[in-house]
mmCIF file of C-alpha atoms and ligand atoms in Angstrom:
data_model
loop_
_atom_site.group_PDB
_atom_site.id
_atom_site.type_symbol
_atom_site.label_atom_id
_atom_site.label_comp_id
_atom_site.label_asym_id
_atom_site.label_seq_id
_atom_site.Cartn_x
_atom_site.Cartn_y
_atom_site.Cartn_z
ATOM 1 C CA MET A 146 152.169 270.298 200.969
ATOM 2 C CA PRO A 147 149.503 272.134 202.952
ATOM 3 C CA GLN A 148 149.445 275.911 202.683
ATOM 4 C CA VAL A 149 150.294 277.886 205.819
ATOM 5 C CA ARG A 150 148.654 281.121 206.868
ATOM 6 C CA VAL A 151 150.008 282.743 210.007
ATOM 7 C CA HIS A 152 147.419 285.146 211.393
ATOM 8 C CA SER A 153 147.963 287.862 213.981
ATOM 9 C CA ASP A 154 145.967 285.870 216.555
ATOM 10 C CA SER A 155 143.341 283.142 216.924
ATOM 11 C CA ASP A 156 140.444 285.552 216.344
ATOM 12 C CA ALA A 157 141.938 286.638 213.008
ATOM 13 C CA ALA A 158 142.405 282.987 212.008
ATOM 14 C CA ALA A 159 138.823 282.203 213.023
ATOM 15 C CA ALA A 160 137.538 285.172 211.022
ATOM 16 C CA ALA A 161 139.367 283.931 207.902
ATOM 17 C CA VAL A 162 137.869 280.444 208.136
ATOM 18 C CA ALA A 163 134.420 281.836 208.992
ATOM 19 C CA HIS A 164 134.678 284.004 205.894
ATOM 20 C CA ASP A 165 135.438 280.931 203.738
ATOM 21 C CA ILE A 166 132.460 279.081 205.237
ATOM 22 C CA ALA A 167 130.171 282.087 204.688
ATOM 23 C CA ASP A 168 131.285 282.288 201.045
ATOM 24 C CA LEU A 169 130.475 278.615 200.534
ATOM 25 C CA LEU A 170 127.035 278.972 202.160
ATOM 26 C CA ILE A 171 126.110 282.088 200.181
ATOM 27 C CA THR A 172 127.321 280.607 196.885
ATOM 28 C CA GLY A 173 125.336 277.446 197.664
ATOM 29 C CA GLN A 174 122.213 279.460 198.442
ATOM 30 C CA LYS A 175 122.451 281.305 195.122
ATOM 31 C CA ALA A 176 122.830 277.993 193.290
ATOM 32 C CA GLY A 177 120.129 276.220 195.330
ATOM 33 C CA ARG A 178 122.667 273.717 196.702
ATOM 34 C CA ASN A 179 123.502 272.356 200.127
ATOM 35 C CA VAL A 180 126.991 272.880 201.536
ATOM 36 C CA VAL A 181 128.509 270.023 203.503
ATOM 37 C CA LEU A 182 130.726 271.072 206.408
ATOM 38 C CA GLY A 183 132.934 268.806 208.482
ATOM 39 C CA LEU A 184 133.162 270.218 212.006
ATOM 40 C CA ALA A 185 135.554 269.897 214.925
ATOM 41 C CA THR A 186 135.246 270.370 218.687
ATOM 42 C CA GLY A 187 137.664 271.220 221.524
ATOM 43 C CA SER A 188 138.991 274.621 222.545
ATOM 44 C CA THR A 189 140.473 275.560 219.176
ATOM 45 C CA PRO A 190 137.317 276.080 217.055
ATOM 46 C CA LEU A 191 135.445 278.105 219.702
ATOM 47 C CA PRO A 192 136.429 281.494 218.181
ATOM 48 C CA LEU A 193 135.330 280.167 214.772
ATOM 49 C CA TYR A 194 131.874 279.268 216.105
ATOM 50 C CA ARG A 195 131.628 282.634 217.883
ATOM 51 C CA GLU A 196 132.349 284.390 214.590
ATOM 52 C CA LEU A 197 129.844 282.257 212.644
ATOM 53 C CA VAL A 198 127.155 283.057 215.233
ATOM 54 C CA ARG A 199 128.039 286.757 214.951
ATOM 55 C CA LEU A 200 127.738 286.582 211.158
ATOM 56 C CA HIS A 201 124.327 284.942 211.551
ATOM 57 C CA ARG A 202 123.069 287.536 214.050
ATOM 58 C CA GLU A 203 124.615 290.693 212.648
ATOM 59 C CA GLU A 204 125.048 289.973 208.951
ATOM 60 C CA SER A 205 122.115 287.617 208.295
ATOM 61 C CA LEU A 206 124.283 284.649 207.321
ATOM 62 C CA SER A 207 121.928 281.696 207.022
ATOM 63 C CA PHE A 208 122.811 278.058 207.683
ATOM 64 C CA ARG A 209 119.586 276.705 206.197
ATOM 65 C CA ASN A 210 121.527 274.982 203.395
ATOM 66 C CA ALA A 211 124.315 273.630 205.635
ATOM 67 C CA VAL A 212 124.681 269.922 206.289
ATOM 68 C CA THR A 213 127.231 269.075 208.966
ATOM 69 C CA PHE A 214 129.242 266.046 210.004
ATOM 70 C CA ASN A 215 131.301 266.173 213.181
ATOM 71 C CA LEU A 216 134.630 264.418 213.384
ATOM 72 C CA ASP A 217 134.154 262.447 216.560
ATOM 73 C CA GLU A 218 132.305 261.628 219.775
ATOM 74 C CA TYR A 219 133.297 260.089 223.101
ATOM 75 C CA GLU A 220 132.297 256.475 223.533
ATOM 76 C CA GLY A 221 129.364 256.035 225.875
ATOM 77 C CA LEU A 222 128.247 259.668 225.951
ATOM 78 C CA ASN A 223 124.825 260.385 224.529
ATOM 79 C CA GLY A 224 123.838 263.788 223.238
ATOM 80 C CA ASP A 225 122.492 264.944 226.605
ATOM 81 C CA HIS A 226 125.792 264.459 228.406
ATOM 82 C CA PRO A 227 127.296 267.900 229.127
ATOM 83 C CA GLN A 228 130.722 266.835 227.808
ATOM 84 C CA SER A 229 129.429 265.095 224.684
ATOM 85 C CA TYR A 230 130.433 266.666 221.417
ATOM 86 C CA ARG A 231 126.767 266.692 220.323
ATOM 87 C CA ARG A 232 126.036 268.925 223.318
ATOM 88 C CA TYR A 233 129.097 271.077 222.559
ATOM 89 C CA MET A 234 127.819 271.646 219.020
ATOM 90 C CA GLN A 235 124.279 272.398 220.178
ATOM 91 C CA VAL A 236 125.503 274.978 222.707
ATOM 92 C CA ASN A 237 128.237 276.617 220.625
ATOM 93 C CA LEU A 238 126.647 276.656 217.176
ATOM 94 C CA PHE A 239 123.589 274.648 216.219
ATOM 95 C CA GLU A 240 121.098 276.216 218.670
ATOM 96 C CA LEU A 241 122.417 279.702 217.890
ATOM 97 C CA VAL A 242 121.901 279.621 214.116
ATOM 98 C CA ASP A 243 119.150 278.484 211.746
ATOM 99 C CA ILE A 244 120.479 275.036 210.832
ATOM 100 C CA PRO A 245 117.806 272.324 210.903
ATOM 101 C CA ARG A 246 118.604 269.711 213.569
ATOM 102 C CA SER A 247 118.079 266.989 210.942
ATOM 103 C CA SER A 248 120.964 268.435 208.902
ATOM 104 C CA THR A 249 123.477 267.912 211.719
ATOM 105 C CA HIS A 250 125.342 264.646 212.241
ATOM 106 C CA VAL A 251 127.628 263.598 215.094
ATOM 107 C CA PRO A 252 128.979 260.026 215.268
ATOM 108 C CA ASP A 253 126.759 257.736 217.346
ATOM 109 C CA ALA A 254 128.944 256.521 220.198
ATOM 110 C CA VAL A 255 126.185 254.735 222.134
ATOM 111 C CA ALA A 256 124.923 252.507 219.311
ATOM 112 C CA ALA A 257 123.900 248.918 220.031
ATOM 113 C CA ASP A 258 125.807 247.945 216.871
ATOM 114 C CA PRO A 259 128.830 250.281 216.732
ATOM 115 C CA ASP A 260 130.198 248.936 213.431
ATOM 116 C CA ALA A 261 126.847 249.419 211.709
ATOM 117 C CA ALA A 262 126.645 252.967 213.130
ATOM 118 C CA CYS A 263 130.111 253.764 211.731
ATOM 119 C CA ARG A 264 129.139 252.418 208.311
ATOM 120 C CA ALA A 265 125.897 254.437 208.405
ATOM 121 C CA PHE A 266 127.857 257.604 209.238
ATOM 122 C CA GLU A 267 130.159 257.075 206.248
ATOM 123 C CA ALA A 268 127.160 256.338 204.026
ATOM 124 C CA ALA A 269 125.451 259.552 205.165
ATOM 125 C CA ILE A 270 128.516 261.594 204.150
ATOM 126 C CA VAL A 271 128.462 259.982 200.705
ATOM 127 C CA ALA A 272 124.694 260.494 200.394
ATOM 128 C CA ALA A 273 125.143 264.195 201.225
ATOM 129 C CA GLY A 274 127.592 264.507 198.335
ATOM 130 C CA GLY A 275 130.856 264.431 200.319
ATOM 131 C CA ILE A 276 132.364 267.092 202.564
ATOM 132 C CA ASP A 277 133.024 270.478 200.930
ATOM 133 C CA LEU A 278 135.125 271.913 203.769
ATOM 134 C CA GLN A 279 136.486 270.036 206.764
ATOM 135 C CA VAL A 280 137.483 272.039 209.849
ATOM 136 C CA LEU A 281 140.209 270.369 211.929
ATOM 137 C CA GLY A 282 142.141 270.894 215.125
ATOM 138 C CA ILE A 283 145.295 268.954 215.934
ATOM 139 C CA GLY A 284 146.177 267.141 219.138
ATOM 140 C CA ARG A 285 149.609 267.067 220.734
ATOM 141 C CA THR A 286 149.788 263.352 219.846
ATOM 142 C CA GLY A 287 149.476 264.262 216.160
ATOM 143 C CA HIS A 288 145.835 263.236 216.035
ATOM 144 C CA ILE A 289 143.282 264.740 213.662
ATOM 145 C CA GLY A 290 139.764 263.930 214.720
ATOM 146 C CA PHE A 291 140.514 261.254 217.327
ATOM 147 C CA ASN A 292 142.838 259.375 214.969
ATOM 148 C CA GLU A 293 145.502 258.664 217.561
ATOM 149 C CA PRO A 294 148.865 257.199 216.631
ATOM 150 C CA PRO A 295 149.086 254.752 215.000
ATOM 151 C CA SER A 296 146.375 255.626 212.430
ATOM 152 C CA GLY A 297 146.944 254.535 208.868
ATOM 153 C CA ARG A 298 146.158 256.420 205.681
ATOM 154 C CA HIS A 299 143.194 254.223 204.799
ATOM 155 C CA THR A 300 141.292 254.255 208.089
ATOM 156 C CA ARG A 301 137.564 255.043 208.041
ATOM 157 C CA THR A 302 135.033 255.903 210.774
ATOM 158 C CA ARG A 303 135.668 253.516 213.662
ATOM 159 C CA ARG A 304 136.159 253.035 217.398
ATOM 160 C CA VAL A 305 139.535 254.182 218.726
ATOM 161 C CA VAL A 306 141.240 254.033 222.117
ATOM 162 C CA LEU A 307 142.274 257.495 223.295
ATOM 163 C CA ASP A 308 145.917 258.281 223.998
ATOM 164 C CA GLU A 309 146.698 259.104 227.639
ATOM 165 C CA ILE A 310 148.078 262.510 226.538
ATOM 166 C CA THR A 311 144.737 263.286 224.885
ATOM 167 C CA ARG A 312 142.843 262.180 228.002
ATOM 168 C CA ARG A 313 145.027 264.447 230.159
ATOM 169 C CA ASP A 314 144.578 267.347 227.712
ATOM 170 C CA ASN A 315 140.805 266.988 228.056
ATOM 171 C CA ALA A 316 140.709 266.361 231.808
ATOM 172 C CA ALA A 317 139.812 269.978 232.592
ATOM 173 C CA PHE A 318 136.516 269.628 230.687
ATOM 174 C CA PHE A 319 135.567 266.566 232.766
ATOM 175 C CA GLY A 320 136.891 267.692 236.155
ATOM 176 C CA SER A 321 139.441 264.856 236.339
ATOM 177 C CA VAL A 322 141.346 262.580 233.977
ATOM 178 C CA ASP A 323 139.560 259.530 235.402
ATOM 179 C CA SER A 324 136.245 260.885 234.125
ATOM 180 C CA VAL A 325 137.489 261.218 230.521
ATOM 181 C CA PRO A 326 136.209 258.302 228.413
ATOM 182 C CA ARG A 327 138.876 255.819 227.320
ATOM 183 C CA ALA A 328 137.567 255.450 223.775
ATOM 184 C CA ALA A 329 135.754 257.357 221.063
ATOM 185 C CA VAL A 330 134.288 257.049 217.581
ATOM 186 C CA THR A 331 136.083 259.083 214.937
ATOM 187 C CA MET A 332 136.051 259.696 211.227
ATOM 188 C CA GLY A 333 139.112 257.990 209.752
ATOM 189 C CA VAL A 334 142.096 259.550 208.020
ATOM 190 C CA ASP A 335 140.710 258.475 204.658
ATOM 191 C CA THR A 336 137.343 260.031 205.508
ATOM 192 C CA ILE A 337 139.061 263.335 206.333
ATOM 193 C CA LEU A 338 141.231 263.259 203.222
ATOM 194 C CA GLY A 339 138.051 262.750 201.186
ATOM 195 C CA ALA A 340 136.937 266.330 201.961
ATOM 196 C CA ARG A 341 137.327 268.705 199.029
ATOM 197 C CA ARG A 342 139.036 271.310 201.237
ATOM 198 C CA VAL A 343 140.564 271.145 204.700
ATOM 199 C CA ALA A 344 141.110 274.054 207.124
ATOM 200 C CA LEU A 345 143.226 273.086 210.130
ATOM 201 C CA LEU A 346 143.412 275.510 213.049
ATOM 202 C CA ALA A 347 146.138 275.389 215.704
ATOM 203 C CA PHE A 348 146.906 278.031 218.298
ATOM 204 C CA GLY A 349 149.454 278.493 221.085
ATOM 205 C CA THR A 350 152.924 277.236 221.917
ATOM 206 C CA ALA A 351 151.593 273.849 223.062
ATOM 207 C CA LYS A 352 150.852 273.058 219.385
ATOM 208 C CA ALA A 353 154.129 274.343 217.899
ATOM 209 C CA GLU A 354 155.998 271.024 218.088
ATOM 210 C CA VAL A 355 153.204 268.918 216.592
ATOM 211 C CA VAL A 356 152.700 271.476 213.800
ATOM 212 C CA ARG A 357 156.418 271.232 213.058
ATOM 213 C CA ARG A 358 156.199 267.407 212.956
ATOM 214 C CA ALA A 359 153.133 267.529 210.688
ATOM 215 C CA PHE A 360 155.172 269.418 208.111
ATOM 216 C CA THR A 361 158.629 267.911 208.447
ATOM 217 C CA GLU A 362 157.983 264.182 208.905
ATOM 218 C CA LYS A 363 157.166 262.011 205.925
ATOM 219 C CA PRO A 364 153.504 260.925 206.051
ATOM 220 C CA ASN A 365 153.335 258.227 208.732
ATOM 221 C CA ALA A 366 150.837 256.551 211.032
ATOM 222 C CA ASP A 367 152.636 257.667 214.197
ATOM 223 C CA CYS A 368 151.842 261.319 213.473
ATOM 224 C CA PRO A 369 148.464 261.065 211.709
ATOM 225 C CA ALA A 370 148.367 264.790 210.823
ATOM 226 C CA THR A 371 151.255 264.105 208.428
ATOM 227 C CA TRP A 372 148.725 262.405 206.107
ATOM 228 C CA LEU A 373 147.397 265.889 205.331
ATOM 229 C CA GLN A 374 150.513 266.353 203.185
ATOM 230 C CA GLU A 375 148.683 264.143 200.668
ATOM 231 C CA HIS A 376 145.714 266.545 200.430
ATOM 232 C CA SER A 377 145.835 269.036 197.576
ATOM 233 C CA ALA A 378 143.681 271.747 199.196
ATOM 234 C CA CYS A 379 144.628 271.893 202.869
ATOM 235 C CA THR A 380 145.435 275.130 204.705
ATOM 236 C CA TYR A 381 146.907 275.435 208.213
ATOM 237 C CA HIS A 382 145.568 278.556 209.947
ATOM 238 C CA LEU A 383 148.082 279.314 212.701
ATOM 239 C CA ASP A 384 148.886 282.048 215.190
ATOM 240 C CA PRO A 385 152.496 283.196 215.654
ATOM 241 C CA ALA A 386 152.980 280.847 218.638
ATOM 242 C CA SER A 387 151.853 277.630 216.910
ATOM 243 C CA ALA A 388 153.902 278.598 213.825
ATOM 244 C CA SER A 389 157.027 279.389 215.813
ATOM 245 C CA LEU A 390 158.949 276.187 214.971
ATOM 246 C CA LEU A 391 158.159 276.255 211.241
ATOM 247 C CA LYS A 392 160.901 277.539 208.995
ATOM 248 C CA THR A 393 159.358 279.992 206.588
HETATM 249 P P1 LIG B 409 141.940 271.418 221.361
HETATM 250 O O1 LIG B 409 141.965 269.948 220.743
HETATM 251 O O2 LIG B 409 141.290 272.276 220.343
HETATM 252 O O3 LIG B 409 141.110 271.299 222.609
HETATM 253 O O4 LIG B 409 143.374 271.788 221.606
HETATM 254 C C1 LIG B 409 142.359 269.821 219.414
HETATM 255 C C2 LIG B 409 142.328 268.373 219.029
HETATM 256 O O5 LIG B 409 142.510 267.528 219.917
HETATM 257 O O6 LIG B 409 142.117 268.073 217.842
#
């Protein structure tokens, strides 16, 4: 079962995960090794990226040995689109720290050959040595990445159709639900479970029910986050509100 850490608030949770990432980067630098990070987007990881940028500016944390792979990207949005996840990463982290652009990877959701692009993304993760630490959010549908229900245990990077709940939850970023893309490219469940460690962040009462399901349901495709029960080094970083339906 995943470990649970209930923090006093989202900033404290973000600081804990940022600390783990900083440890990995510093240990890697001492050993002359790259560190491979799986990264997430959405509202939830924003305090994490703020803290990582602070560590870079105020405590000289370097990202020169980081290699990153993002979970997902909206179909049809190229990296210049203001709502693309490539742009989100540029604005919230990559342009604010010293990571080389060539070390950052976001799924290509405008490729002429989408299947080949998905295979290339998986191959790049393998070539980098696999993901050391995967950061995750969780959607109210039970999705991790954009693995909407139903998503099986053995899914890999692929095109997915977005759930209407997910499109509504992201409507504010686009101005209206009609502007939210209907599909995306996402790492699969198997890709995520391949990470050596997983840190899932969830904050607020809106996430309490799905967090409860992720822990209490047997692993099943209709609540893809339940597959994390099969990972041996997964920690849920929660605030009191998102943890409120868990029996401790
Ligand atoms: P959110 O999305 O951080 O914007 O709530 C999380 C997710 O959908 O994984």
